[in-house]
C-alpha positions as a printed Julia matrix, in Angstrom:
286×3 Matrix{Float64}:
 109.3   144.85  115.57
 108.28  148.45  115.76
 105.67  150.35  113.97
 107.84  152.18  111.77
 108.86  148.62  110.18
 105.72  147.42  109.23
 102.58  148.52  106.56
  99.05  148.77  108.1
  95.58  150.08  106.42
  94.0   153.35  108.49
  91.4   152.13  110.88
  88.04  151.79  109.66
  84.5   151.87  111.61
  82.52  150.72  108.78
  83.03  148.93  105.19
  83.41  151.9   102.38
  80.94  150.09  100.43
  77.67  148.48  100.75
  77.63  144.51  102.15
  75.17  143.06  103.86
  76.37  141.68  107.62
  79.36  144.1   107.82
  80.41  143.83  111.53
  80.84  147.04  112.46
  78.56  147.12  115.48
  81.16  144.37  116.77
  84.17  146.3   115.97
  84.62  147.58  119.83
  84.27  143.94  121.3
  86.31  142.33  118.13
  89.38  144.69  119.36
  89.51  144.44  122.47
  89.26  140.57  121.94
  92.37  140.69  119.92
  94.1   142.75  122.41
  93.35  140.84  125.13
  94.58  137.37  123.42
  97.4   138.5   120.33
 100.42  140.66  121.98
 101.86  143.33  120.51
 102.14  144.19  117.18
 100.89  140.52  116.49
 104.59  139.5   115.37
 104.43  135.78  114.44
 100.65  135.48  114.35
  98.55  134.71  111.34
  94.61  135.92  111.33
  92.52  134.15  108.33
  89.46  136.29  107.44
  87.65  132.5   106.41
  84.07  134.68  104.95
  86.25  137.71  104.47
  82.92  139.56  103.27
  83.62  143.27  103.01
  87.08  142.85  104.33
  86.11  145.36  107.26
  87.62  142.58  109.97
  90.26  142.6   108.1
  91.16  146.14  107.86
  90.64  146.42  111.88
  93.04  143.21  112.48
  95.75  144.72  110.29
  95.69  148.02  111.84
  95.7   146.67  115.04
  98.23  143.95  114.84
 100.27  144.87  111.91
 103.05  142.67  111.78
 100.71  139.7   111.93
  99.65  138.37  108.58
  96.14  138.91  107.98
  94.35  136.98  105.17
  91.63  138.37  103.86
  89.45  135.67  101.53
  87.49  137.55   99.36
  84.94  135.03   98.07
  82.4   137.86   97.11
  84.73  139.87   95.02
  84.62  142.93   97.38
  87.92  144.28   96.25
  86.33  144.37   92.42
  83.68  146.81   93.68
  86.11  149.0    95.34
  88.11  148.91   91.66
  84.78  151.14   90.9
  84.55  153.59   93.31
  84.94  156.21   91.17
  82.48  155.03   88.79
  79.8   154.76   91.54
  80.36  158.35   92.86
  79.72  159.84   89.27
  76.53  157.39   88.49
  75.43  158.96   92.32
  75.95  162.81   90.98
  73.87  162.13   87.85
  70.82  160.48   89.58
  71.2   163.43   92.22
  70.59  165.72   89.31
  67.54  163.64   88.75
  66.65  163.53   92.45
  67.68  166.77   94.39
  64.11  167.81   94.21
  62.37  164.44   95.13
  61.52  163.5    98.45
  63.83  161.8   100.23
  63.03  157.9   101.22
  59.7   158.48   98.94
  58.64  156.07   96.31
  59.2   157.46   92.8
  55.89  158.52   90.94
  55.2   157.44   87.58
  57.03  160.58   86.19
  60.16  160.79   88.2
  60.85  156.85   87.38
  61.28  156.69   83.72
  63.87  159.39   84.19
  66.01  157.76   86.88
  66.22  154.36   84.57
  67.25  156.45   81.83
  70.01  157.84   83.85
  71.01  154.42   84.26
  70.2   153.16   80.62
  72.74  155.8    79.7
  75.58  155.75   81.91
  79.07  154.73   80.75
  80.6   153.3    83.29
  80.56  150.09   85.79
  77.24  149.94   87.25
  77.12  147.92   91.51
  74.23  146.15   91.75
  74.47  146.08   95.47
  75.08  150.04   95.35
  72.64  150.93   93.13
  70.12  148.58   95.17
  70.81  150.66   98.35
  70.25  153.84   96.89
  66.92  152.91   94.99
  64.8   149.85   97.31
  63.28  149.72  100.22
  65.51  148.41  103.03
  66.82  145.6   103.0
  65.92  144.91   99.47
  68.61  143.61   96.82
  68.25  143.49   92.67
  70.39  141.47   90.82
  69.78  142.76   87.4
  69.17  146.11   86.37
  66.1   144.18   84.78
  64.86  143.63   87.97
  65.66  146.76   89.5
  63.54  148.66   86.66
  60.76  146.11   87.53
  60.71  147.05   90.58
  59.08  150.01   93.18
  61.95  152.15   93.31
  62.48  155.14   96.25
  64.76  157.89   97.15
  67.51  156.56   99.35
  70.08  157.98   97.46
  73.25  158.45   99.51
  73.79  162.32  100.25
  77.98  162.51   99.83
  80.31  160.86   97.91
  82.04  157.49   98.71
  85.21  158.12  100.41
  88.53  157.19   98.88
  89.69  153.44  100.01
  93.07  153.43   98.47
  94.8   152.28  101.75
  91.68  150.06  102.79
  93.1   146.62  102.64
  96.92  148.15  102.8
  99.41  145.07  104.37
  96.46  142.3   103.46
  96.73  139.11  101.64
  94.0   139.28   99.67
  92.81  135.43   98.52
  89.65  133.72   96.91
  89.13  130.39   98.02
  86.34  128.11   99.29
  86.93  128.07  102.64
  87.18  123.55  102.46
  90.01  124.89  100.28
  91.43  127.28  102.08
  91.33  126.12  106.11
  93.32  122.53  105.35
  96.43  124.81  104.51
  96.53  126.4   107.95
  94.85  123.21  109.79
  97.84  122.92  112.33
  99.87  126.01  112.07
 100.27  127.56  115.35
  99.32  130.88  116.83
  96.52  130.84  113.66
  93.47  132.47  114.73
  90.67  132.0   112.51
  87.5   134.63  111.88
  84.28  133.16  110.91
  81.0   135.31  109.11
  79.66  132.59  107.43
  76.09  133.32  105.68
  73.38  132.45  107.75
  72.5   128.14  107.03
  69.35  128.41  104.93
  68.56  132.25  104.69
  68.01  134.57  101.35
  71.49  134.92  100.28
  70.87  136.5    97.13
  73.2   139.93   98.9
  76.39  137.21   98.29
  78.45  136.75   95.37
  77.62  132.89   95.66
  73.71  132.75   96.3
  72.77  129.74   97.8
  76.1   128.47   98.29
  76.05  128.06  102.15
  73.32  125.4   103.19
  73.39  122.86  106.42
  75.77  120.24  104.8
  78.18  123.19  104.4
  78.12  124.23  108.05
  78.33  120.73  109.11
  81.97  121.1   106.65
  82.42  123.96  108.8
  82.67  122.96  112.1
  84.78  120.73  111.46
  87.28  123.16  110.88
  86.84  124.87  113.77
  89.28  124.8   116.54
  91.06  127.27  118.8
  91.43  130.21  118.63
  88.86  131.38  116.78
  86.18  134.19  117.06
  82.64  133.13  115.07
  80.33  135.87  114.52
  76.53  134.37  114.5
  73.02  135.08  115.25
  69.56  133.94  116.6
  68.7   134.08  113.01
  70.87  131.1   112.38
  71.81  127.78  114.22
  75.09  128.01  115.57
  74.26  127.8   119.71
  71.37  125.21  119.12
  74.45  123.23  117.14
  76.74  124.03  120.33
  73.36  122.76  122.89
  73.49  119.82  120.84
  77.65  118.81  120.54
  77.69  119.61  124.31
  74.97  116.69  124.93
  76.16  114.58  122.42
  79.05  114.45  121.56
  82.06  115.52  123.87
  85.15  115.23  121.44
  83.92  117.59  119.46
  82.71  119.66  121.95
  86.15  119.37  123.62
  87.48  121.28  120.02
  84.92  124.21  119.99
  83.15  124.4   123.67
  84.2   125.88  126.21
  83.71  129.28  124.86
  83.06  133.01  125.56
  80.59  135.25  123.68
  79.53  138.53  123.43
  75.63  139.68  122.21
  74.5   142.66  120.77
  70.25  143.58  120.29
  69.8   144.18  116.46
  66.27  145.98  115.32
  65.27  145.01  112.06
  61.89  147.67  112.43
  60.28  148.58  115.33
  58.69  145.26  115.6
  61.09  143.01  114.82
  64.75  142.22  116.75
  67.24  139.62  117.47
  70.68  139.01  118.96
  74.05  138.69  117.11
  77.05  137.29  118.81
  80.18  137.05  118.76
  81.62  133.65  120.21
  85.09  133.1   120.54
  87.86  130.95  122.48
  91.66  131.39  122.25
  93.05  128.35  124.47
């Protein structure tokens, strides 16, 4: 099958929209994996997106296989924000009128504040919590409410530019919403059926994700058992998933026989100056 036959989404380096745990520092490595182990064009292949996220895996494994069928499960409701784009990038000009004059990554005095709310009290339009968030908390900080957001010490982080367009973003994608104990049964033995795994973090904050809470230790335990080859599972030293391996390669050989045996791929992360950890990127195709 040649290029000319088939639809893919331009190639992006990061998601057009906030999320929290876009991969995009993995991009590089998550290419050249699929390269390396899907041939071609991907013809006859089928990559499931399981914690789709911002969809940014997604929009890389299209473009770079595009006659595969790449599922993309959207179980935060990305592709709603994106419905919004527009909406955000005038909400951004109006708080820029507010803000061209302020500081930049300074909190907001006592007479600057009042004014930036009622830019927001007043705005007709769809309002993203998760945008808004970025341009007005610390780092790393997330409001759910605008409640909470006017409760809170707000700062100028406001982006500089516009968001870009995105209308070819997820272009060729089957866009789904599933839990993923509904979703992974339905591809359980279909061959040549590589499956992507971002899973939240077991026990972290997960107030950044449409469902908060949602993804304890029971869940990941449901998890694994999904797993199988191929797969690539994106993790961290902030979560469990090598101790888990340590401990299924000790004790208990079937199931290390399903999801050992594999390669990864680690990448320093620096939360501040004083704080770091590892991600990585584990993966096995055969």
């Amino acid at each position: 099958m040649s290029d000319s036959n088939v639809v893919k989404p331009s190639l992006q380096h990061k998601a057009p929209l906030p999320f929290v745990g876009q991969k995009r520092f993995f991009l590089k490595s998550f290419r050249k994996v699929l390269d390396e182990h899907i041939p071609n064009d991907g013809e006859g292949w089928t990559i499931i997106d399981v914690f789709g996220g911002s969809g940014l895996l997604s929009n890389n494994a299209k473009h770079l296989k595009p006659a595969a069928k790449v599922i993309f499960n959207d179980f935060d409701n990305y592709t709603e924000r994106l419905k919004h784009v527009d909406d955000s990038n005038r909400l951004r000009r109006q708080l820029i009128d507010v803000l061209s004059d302020y500081p930049r990554q300074k909190l907001l005095d006592k007479s600057i504040k009042p004014k930036v709310i009622d830019v927001i009290k007043k705005f007709e339009g769809h309002i993203d919590m998760r945008v808004l968030s970025t341009w007005l908390l610390f780092a790393g900080k997330h409001a759910t409410s605008l409640d909470e957001l006017y409760a809170s010490h707000l700062y100028n982080t406001l982006r500089r530019t516009d968001f870009p367009a995105v209308d070819d973003y997820l272009t060729g994608v089957e866009v789904v919403c599933e839990s993923y104990d509904t979703l992974l049964p339905q591809y359980a033995d279909q061959p040549k059926t590589l499956l992507v795994f971002d899973p939240p973090y077991v026990n972290t904050q997960q107030g950044a994700y449409a469902q908060t809470g949602y993804f304890g230790m029971v869940q990941f335990l449901k998890l694994m058992q999904y797993v199988r080859p191929p797969y690539i599972f994106f993790s961290s030293t902030r979560s469990e998933i090598l101790s888990y391996l340590d401990f299924v390669q000790e004790c208990d050989q079937r199931t290390w026989q399903r999801v050992g045996n594999y390669e990864k791929i680690s990448l320093k992360a620096c939360m501040n100056k004083n704080s770091s950890y590892e991600d990585h990127m584990i993966y096995r195709f055969e």
